[in-house]
Amino acid sequence: MKAFVIDKQSKLPLHFQIYEDIKGKIESKKLQAGDKIPSEKELQTLYDVSRITVRRAIHDLENEGFVKKSQGKGTIVCSTKQKYDLKRLSSFSEDVKEHGEISSSIIREFKIVKADHKTAYSLGILEGEEVYYLERSRLSGDTVVGLHKAFIKKTDEISLDRLEFDETTSLYERLKMKGIQLKYANEILEAQMPDKEIKKGLGMKDNIPIFFKERITYDTSGVPIEFVKMYYRSDVYQYKVTLDVNDGSKNL
């Protein structure tokens, strides 16, 4: 690993400069998941700093999930988390493509079910009416990152069949082909502890919290089309929100 020259005259702390250098190499994929970074002693020599400074930089990288210490292997680069913007409505396929990865799905279940109370309320239909149910594990590259359980309104315009879906099919693109133009969605995001079923769908072994989202998606006429429950692994997924100052606010 090639180190940049630490600026010891800078106001930035030395450990932060090292942190930023290694983080940059991970994000640019000069250091990839599974790569071993140099030992503390080697980093001390590379950056010409004290062992304490190196340890603090590694500690910060570990806290942020960029590296992890593995017994007998040293410090290993973790899979970098993919950031997703909460400001716009997009499909999973579009999100993954923006990060330069290939999206795919494992179709776990497709069937017609009777809407329970919550699904019916969300889709603006009567309880017991038939809806399509599509459950998929979602992959970015070779990694399972999400599990989607979608309930889609069943109408004359929206006629779906299991054979329409393979590992690369986008539901939103499929709806668009049927003349259904999606316009906006309402979402709720929270943290959850996954049960055994969800962990299996996410390919998880560790008992760690996950992101859970509920989304109701509407067409251009404001008619609800989809109610979906989405589960995402927090070790590979993170969300980004851009906040603007309200024009009417005088004080912050």
mmCIF file of C-alpha atoms in Angstrom:
data_model
loop_
_atom_site.group_PDB
_atom_site.id
_atom_site.type_symbol
_atom_site.label_atom_id
_atom_site.label_comp_id
_atom_site.label_asym_id
_atom_site.label_seq_id
_atom_site.Cartn_x
_atom_site.Cartn_y
_atom_site.Cartn_z
ATOM 1 C CA MET A 1 0.000 0.000 0.000
ATOM 2 C CA LYS A 2 1.370 3.379 -1.021
ATOM 3 C CA ALA A 3 0.897 6.122 1.562
ATOM 4 C CA PHE A 4 0.614 9.817 0.884
ATOM 5 C CA VAL A 5 2.886 12.217 2.740
ATOM 6 C CA ILE A 6 1.406 13.411 6.024
ATOM 7 C CA ASP A 7 1.281 17.198 6.355
ATOM 8 C CA LYS A 8 2.548 17.731 9.874
ATOM 9 C CA GLN A 9 2.004 21.479 9.555
ATOM 10 C CA SER A 10 -1.691 21.063 8.786
ATOM 11 C CA LYS A 11 -4.387 21.914 11.309
ATOM 12 C CA LEU A 12 -5.945 18.524 10.549
ATOM 13 C CA PRO A 13 -4.977 15.906 13.167
ATOM 14 C CA LEU A 14 -2.473 13.321 11.939
ATOM 15 C CA HIS A 15 -4.765 10.391 12.696
ATOM 16 C CA PHE A 16 -7.537 12.013 10.660
ATOM 17 C CA GLN A 17 -5.226 12.445 7.661
ATOM 18 C CA ILE A 18 -4.355 8.734 7.823
ATOM 19 C CA TYR A 19 -8.027 7.841 8.241
ATOM 20 C CA GLU A 20 -8.956 9.901 5.177
ATOM 21 C CA ASP A 21 -6.144 8.392 3.089
ATOM 22 C CA ILE A 22 -7.076 4.776 3.846
ATOM 23 C CA LYS A 23 -10.804 5.520 3.567
ATOM 24 C CA GLY A 24 -10.200 7.103 0.150
ATOM 25 C CA LYS A 25 -8.315 4.030 -1.043
ATOM 26 C CA ILE A 26 -11.207 1.810 0.073
ATOM 27 C CA GLU A 27 -13.890 3.971 -1.553
ATOM 28 C CA SER A 28 -11.910 4.174 -4.811
ATOM 29 C CA LYS A 29 -11.425 0.385 -4.615
ATOM 30 C CA LYS A 30 -7.647 0.593 -4.582
ATOM 31 C CA LEU A 31 -8.198 -1.444 -1.435
ATOM 32 C CA GLN A 32 -10.997 -3.963 -1.897
ATOM 33 C CA ALA A 33 -13.149 -6.054 0.415
ATOM 34 C CA GLY A 34 -11.061 -8.840 1.904
ATOM 35 C CA ASP A 35 -7.736 -7.073 1.377
ATOM 36 C CA LYS A 36 -5.430 -6.980 4.363
ATOM 37 C CA ILE A 37 -4.079 -3.571 5.290
ATOM 38 C CA PRO A 38 -0.524 -3.207 6.630
ATOM 39 C CA SER A 39 0.152 -3.875 10.304
ATOM 40 C CA GLU A 40 0.308 -1.038 12.834
ATOM 41 C CA LYS A 41 4.101 -1.187 12.738
ATOM 42 C CA GLU A 42 4.149 -1.025 8.941
ATOM 43 C CA LEU A 43 1.680 1.881 8.902
ATOM 44 C CA GLN A 44 3.791 3.665 11.488
ATOM 45 C CA THR A 45 6.742 3.470 9.098
ATOM 46 C CA LEU A 46 4.684 4.311 5.994
ATOM 47 C CA TYR A 47 3.212 7.476 7.480
ATOM 48 C CA ASP A 48 6.133 8.350 9.758
ATOM 49 C CA VAL A 49 3.928 8.760 12.827
ATOM 50 C CA SER A 50 3.601 7.222 16.279
ATOM 51 C CA ARG A 51 1.914 3.884 16.973
ATOM 52 C CA ILE A 52 -0.782 5.706 18.994
ATOM 53 C CA THR A 53 -1.652 7.862 15.962
ATOM 54 C CA VAL A 54 -1.962 4.792 13.749
ATOM 55 C CA ARG A 55 -4.131 3.001 16.294
ATOM 56 C CA ARG A 56 -6.528 5.925 16.518
ATOM 57 C CA ALA A 57 -6.889 6.058 12.727
ATOM 58 C CA ILE A 58 -7.570 2.306 12.546
ATOM 59 C CA HIS A 59 -9.999 2.573 15.455
ATOM 60 C CA ASP A 60 -11.984 5.255 13.590
ATOM 61 C CA LEU A 61 -12.000 3.183 10.384
ATOM 62 C CA GLU A 62 -13.242 0.182 12.342
ATOM 63 C CA ASN A 63 -15.992 2.206 14.030
ATOM 64 C CA GLU A 64 -17.169 3.441 10.632
ATOM 65 C CA GLY A 65 -17.292 -0.110 9.249
ATOM 66 C CA PHE A 66 -14.491 0.274 6.709
ATOM 67 C CA VAL A 67 -12.222 -2.342 8.301
ATOM 68 C CA LYS A 68 -12.442 -5.104 10.866
ATOM 69 C CA LYS A 69 -9.869 -6.970 12.924
ATOM 70 C CA SER A 70 -9.756 -10.690 12.237
ATOM 71 C CA GLN A 71 -7.943 -13.000 14.627
ATOM 72 C CA GLY A 72 -4.931 -14.510 12.922
ATOM 73 C CA LYS A 73 -5.404 -12.381 9.788
ATOM 74 C CA GLY A 74 -4.860 -8.825 10.962
ATOM 75 C CA THR A 75 -7.006 -5.898 9.829
ATOM 76 C CA ILE A 76 -9.224 -6.624 6.821
ATOM 77 C CA VAL A 77 -11.116 -4.272 4.510
ATOM 78 C CA CYS A 78 -14.900 -4.685 4.805
ATOM 79 C CA SER A 79 -17.409 -4.412 1.995
ATOM 80 C CA THR A 80 -18.127 -0.714 1.552
ATOM 81 C CA LYS A 81 -21.663 0.429 2.302
ATOM 82 C CA GLN A 82 -23.662 1.715 -0.618
ATOM 83 C CA LYS A 83 -25.372 5.065 -0.058
ATOM 84 C CA TYR A 84 -28.899 5.566 -1.324
ATOM 85 C CA ASP A 85 -30.704 8.884 -1.602
ATOM 86 C CA LEU A 86 -34.111 9.121 0.068
ATOM 87 C CA LYS A 87 -35.123 12.209 -1.915
ATOM 88 C CA ARG A 88 -36.429 10.503 -5.052
ATOM 89 C CA LEU A 89 -38.502 7.514 -6.112
ATOM 90 C CA SER A 90 -36.418 4.931 -7.937
ATOM 91 C CA SER A 91 -36.339 1.187 -8.409
ATOM 92 C CA PHE A 92 -33.798 -1.062 -6.728
ATOM 93 C CA SER A 93 -32.346 -1.815 -10.175
ATOM 94 C CA GLU A 94 -31.771 1.902 -10.842
ATOM 95 C CA ASP A 95 -30.179 2.444 -7.423
ATOM 96 C CA VAL A 96 -27.705 -0.399 -7.858
ATOM 97 C CA LYS A 97 -26.845 0.619 -11.430
ATOM 98 C CA GLU A 98 -25.935 4.118 -10.205
ATOM 99 C CA HIS A 99 -23.283 2.514 -7.995
ATOM 100 C CA GLY A 100 -21.747 0.682 -10.939
ATOM 101 C CA GLU A 101 -23.015 -2.710 -9.803
ATOM 102 C CA ILE A 102 -25.277 -5.269 -11.470
ATOM 103 C CA SER A 103 -28.614 -5.901 -9.770
ATOM 104 C CA SER A 104 -30.431 -9.214 -9.723
ATOM 105 C CA SER A 105 -33.160 -10.968 -7.771
ATOM 106 C CA ILE A 106 -34.005 -14.345 -6.359
ATOM 107 C CA ILE A 107 -37.753 -14.853 -6.808
ATOM 108 C CA ARG A 108 -38.847 -16.398 -3.527
ATOM 109 C CA GLU A 109 -42.585 -16.314 -4.104
ATOM 110 C CA PHE A 110 -45.195 -15.031 -6.543
ATOM 111 C CA LYS A 111 -48.906 -15.608 -5.972
ATOM 112 C CA ILE A 112 -52.331 -14.040 -5.686
ATOM 113 C CA VAL A 113 -53.428 -13.443 -2.096
ATOM 114 C CA LYS A 114 -56.332 -11.798 -0.298
ATOM 115 C CA ALA A 115 -55.441 -8.393 1.107
ATOM 116 C CA ASP A 116 -55.320 -8.146 4.881
ATOM 117 C CA HIS A 117 -56.522 -5.004 6.645
ATOM 118 C CA LYS A 118 -53.244 -3.071 6.385
ATOM 119 C CA THR A 119 -52.620 -4.000 2.754
ATOM 120 C CA ALA A 120 -56.195 -3.108 1.801
ATOM 121 C CA TYR A 121 -55.991 0.238 3.605
ATOM 122 C CA SER A 122 -52.639 1.021 1.952
ATOM 123 C CA LEU A 123 -53.913 0.194 -1.548
ATOM 124 C CA GLY A 124 -57.337 1.787 -1.100
ATOM 125 C CA ILE A 125 -59.247 -1.458 -1.661
ATOM 126 C CA LEU A 126 -61.542 -3.676 0.391
ATOM 127 C CA GLU A 127 -60.128 -6.189 2.830
ATOM 128 C CA GLY A 128 -60.176 -9.626 1.209
ATOM 129 C CA GLU A 129 -59.767 -8.335 -2.353
ATOM 130 C CA GLU A 130 -57.160 -10.159 -4.431
ATOM 131 C CA VAL A 131 -53.711 -8.630 -4.910
ATOM 132 C CA TYR A 132 -50.446 -9.865 -6.379
ATOM 133 C CA TYR A 133 -47.750 -10.842 -3.887
ATOM 134 C CA LEU A 134 -44.128 -10.780 -5.049
ATOM 135 C CA GLU A 135 -41.295 -11.663 -2.669
ATOM 136 C CA ARG A 136 -37.691 -11.262 -3.812
ATOM 137 C CA SER A 137 -34.217 -11.289 -2.329
ATOM 138 C CA ARG A 138 -32.347 -8.386 -3.958
ATOM 139 C CA LEU A 139 -28.681 -8.620 -4.904
ATOM 140 C CA SER A 140 -26.033 -6.028 -5.693
ATOM 141 C CA GLY A 141 -23.324 -7.906 -7.539
ATOM 142 C CA ASP A 142 -23.034 -11.218 -5.714
ATOM 143 C CA THR A 143 -24.226 -9.861 -2.359
ATOM 144 C CA VAL A 144 -27.774 -10.131 -1.030
ATOM 145 C CA VAL A 145 -28.559 -6.673 0.346
ATOM 146 C CA GLY A 146 -32.347 -6.600 0.573
ATOM 147 C CA LEU A 147 -35.604 -8.508 0.813
ATOM 148 C CA HIS A 148 -38.774 -7.078 -0.745
ATOM 149 C CA LYS A 149 -42.340 -8.200 -0.038
ATOM 150 C CA ALA A 150 -44.550 -6.356 -2.507
ATOM 151 C CA PHE A 151 -48.344 -6.290 -2.720
ATOM 152 C CA ILE A 152 -49.481 -4.986 -6.116
ATOM 153 C CA LYS A 153 -53.029 -3.950 -6.942
ATOM 154 C CA LYS A 154 -54.790 -6.446 -9.243
ATOM 155 C CA THR A 155 -56.823 -4.684 -11.934
ATOM 156 C CA ASP A 156 -57.684 -5.094 -15.615
ATOM 157 C CA GLU A 157 -54.748 -2.815 -16.441
ATOM 158 C CA ILE A 158 -52.354 -4.556 -14.063
ATOM 159 C CA SER A 159 -52.229 -8.218 -15.018
ATOM 160 C CA LEU A 160 -49.072 -9.971 -13.833
ATOM 161 C CA ASP A 161 -47.768 -13.505 -14.260
ATOM 162 C CA ARG A 162 -44.894 -15.366 -12.601
ATOM 163 C CA LEU A 163 -43.328 -16.002 -16.013
ATOM 164 C CA GLU A 164 -42.869 -12.238 -16.461
ATOM 165 C CA PHE A 165 -40.285 -12.160 -13.689
ATOM 166 C CA ASP A 166 -36.745 -13.453 -13.823
ATOM 167 C CA GLU A 167 -33.580 -12.530 -11.929
ATOM 168 C CA THR A 168 -33.170 -9.212 -13.774
ATOM 169 C CA THR A 169 -36.788 -8.008 -14.079
ATOM 170 C CA SER A 170 -37.636 -4.582 -12.656
ATOM 171 C CA LEU A 171 -41.205 -4.433 -11.319
ATOM 172 C CA TYR A 172 -41.412 -0.709 -12.030
ATOM 173 C CA GLU A 173 -40.276 -1.230 -15.635
ATOM 174 C CA ARG A 174 -42.819 -4.036 -16.006
ATOM 175 C CA LEU A 175 -45.602 -1.742 -14.747
ATOM 176 C CA LYS A 176 -44.433 1.003 -17.099
ATOM 177 C CA MET A 177 -44.726 -1.413 -20.039
ATOM 178 C CA LYS A 178 -48.354 -1.967 -19.026
ATOM 179 C CA GLY A 179 -49.042 1.765 -19.126
ATOM 180 C CA ILE A 180 -48.771 2.356 -15.366
ATOM 181 C CA GLN A 181 -46.689 5.471 -14.736
ATOM 182 C CA LEU A 182 -45.530 5.751 -11.123
ATOM 183 C CA LYS A 183 -45.262 9.290 -9.791
ATOM 184 C CA TYR A 184 -44.422 9.363 -6.070
ATOM 185 C CA ALA A 185 -44.343 7.309 -2.884
ATOM 186 C CA ASN A 186 -44.721 7.670 0.864
ATOM 187 C CA GLU A 187 -42.196 5.793 2.981
ATOM 188 C CA ILE A 188 -41.594 4.991 6.625
ATOM 189 C CA LEU A 189 -38.070 3.996 7.689
ATOM 190 C CA GLU A 190 -37.100 2.390 10.977
ATOM 191 C CA ALA A 191 -34.591 -0.004 12.538
ATOM 192 C CA GLN A 192 -35.645 -3.563 13.328
ATOM 193 C CA MET A 193 -34.199 -6.782 14.657
ATOM 194 C CA PRO A 194 -34.794 -9.442 11.975
ATOM 195 C CA ASP A 195 -36.531 -12.727 12.738
ATOM 196 C CA LYS A 196 -35.297 -16.064 11.346
ATOM 197 C CA GLU A 197 -37.319 -15.770 8.147
ATOM 198 C CA ILE A 198 -35.990 -12.303 7.331
ATOM 199 C CA LYS A 199 -32.406 -13.288 8.162
ATOM 200 C CA LYS A 200 -32.713 -16.234 5.783
ATOM 201 C CA GLY A 201 -34.048 -13.994 3.020
ATOM 202 C CA LEU A 202 -31.151 -11.594 3.572
ATOM 203 C CA GLY A 203 -28.534 -14.331 3.799
ATOM 204 C CA MET A 204 -27.563 -13.079 7.266
ATOM 205 C CA LYS A 205 -25.906 -14.994 10.065
ATOM 206 C CA ASP A 206 -25.116 -12.173 12.487
ATOM 207 C CA ASN A 207 -27.895 -10.950 14.757
ATOM 208 C CA ILE A 208 -27.662 -7.237 13.958
ATOM 209 C CA PRO A 209 -30.342 -4.584 13.351
ATOM 210 C CA ILE A 210 -31.575 -3.998 9.814
ATOM 211 C CA PHE A 211 -33.315 -1.172 7.982
ATOM 212 C CA PHE A 212 -37.046 -1.678 7.470
ATOM 213 C CA LYS A 213 -39.067 0.441 5.048
ATOM 214 C CA GLU A 214 -42.743 0.481 4.183
ATOM 215 C CA ARG A 215 -43.622 2.177 0.922
ATOM 216 C CA ILE A 216 -46.915 3.023 -0.758
ATOM 217 C CA THR A 217 -46.338 3.904 -4.412
ATOM 218 C CA TYR A 218 -48.815 6.026 -6.385
ATOM 219 C CA ASP A 219 -49.431 6.603 -10.083
ATOM 220 C CA THR A 220 -49.784 9.975 -11.806
ATOM 221 C CA SER A 221 -53.458 10.155 -10.772
ATOM 222 C CA GLY A 222 -52.611 9.655 -7.097
ATOM 223 C CA VAL A 223 -53.943 6.086 -7.061
ATOM 224 C CA PRO A 224 -51.975 3.660 -4.841
ATOM 225 C CA ILE A 225 -50.502 0.831 -6.923
ATOM 226 C CA GLU A 226 -48.001 -0.910 -4.666
ATOM 227 C CA PHE A 227 -47.566 -1.535 -0.953
ATOM 228 C CA VAL A 228 -44.143 -2.991 -0.216
ATOM 229 C CA LYS A 229 -42.209 -4.027 2.869
ATOM 230 C CA MET A 230 -38.458 -3.727 2.357
ATOM 231 C CA TYR A 231 -35.721 -5.114 4.574
ATOM 232 C CA TYR A 232 -32.098 -4.054 4.071
ATOM 233 C CA ARG A 233 -28.846 -5.195 5.640
ATOM 234 C CA SER A 234 -27.333 -2.371 7.680
ATOM 235 C CA ASP A 235 -23.804 -3.729 7.195
ATOM 236 C CA VAL A 236 -23.856 -3.015 3.444
ATOM 237 C CA TYR A 237 -26.575 -0.379 3.085
ATOM 238 C CA GLN A 238 -26.945 3.205 4.279
ATOM 239 C CA TYR A 239 -29.214 6.110 3.460
ATOM 240 C CA LYS A 240 -28.425 9.701 2.587
ATOM 241 C CA VAL A 241 -30.777 12.653 3.025
ATOM 242 C CA THR A 242 -30.142 16.221 1.885
ATOM 243 C CA LEU A 243 -31.824 18.782 4.143
ATOM 244 C CA ASP A 244 -32.647 22.334 3.055
ATOM 245 C CA VAL A 245 -33.254 25.247 5.393
ATOM 246 C CA ASN A 246 -36.929 26.236 5.444
ATOM 247 C CA ASP A 247 -37.252 29.674 3.818
ATOM 248 C CA GLY A 248 -39.544 30.755 6.632
ATOM 249 C CA SER A 249 -37.017 29.912 9.339
ATOM 250 C CA LYS A 250 -35.324 32.886 10.967
ATOM 251 C CA ASN A 251 -33.278 31.075 13.562
ATOM 252 C CA LEU A 252 -31.555 27.697 13.682
#
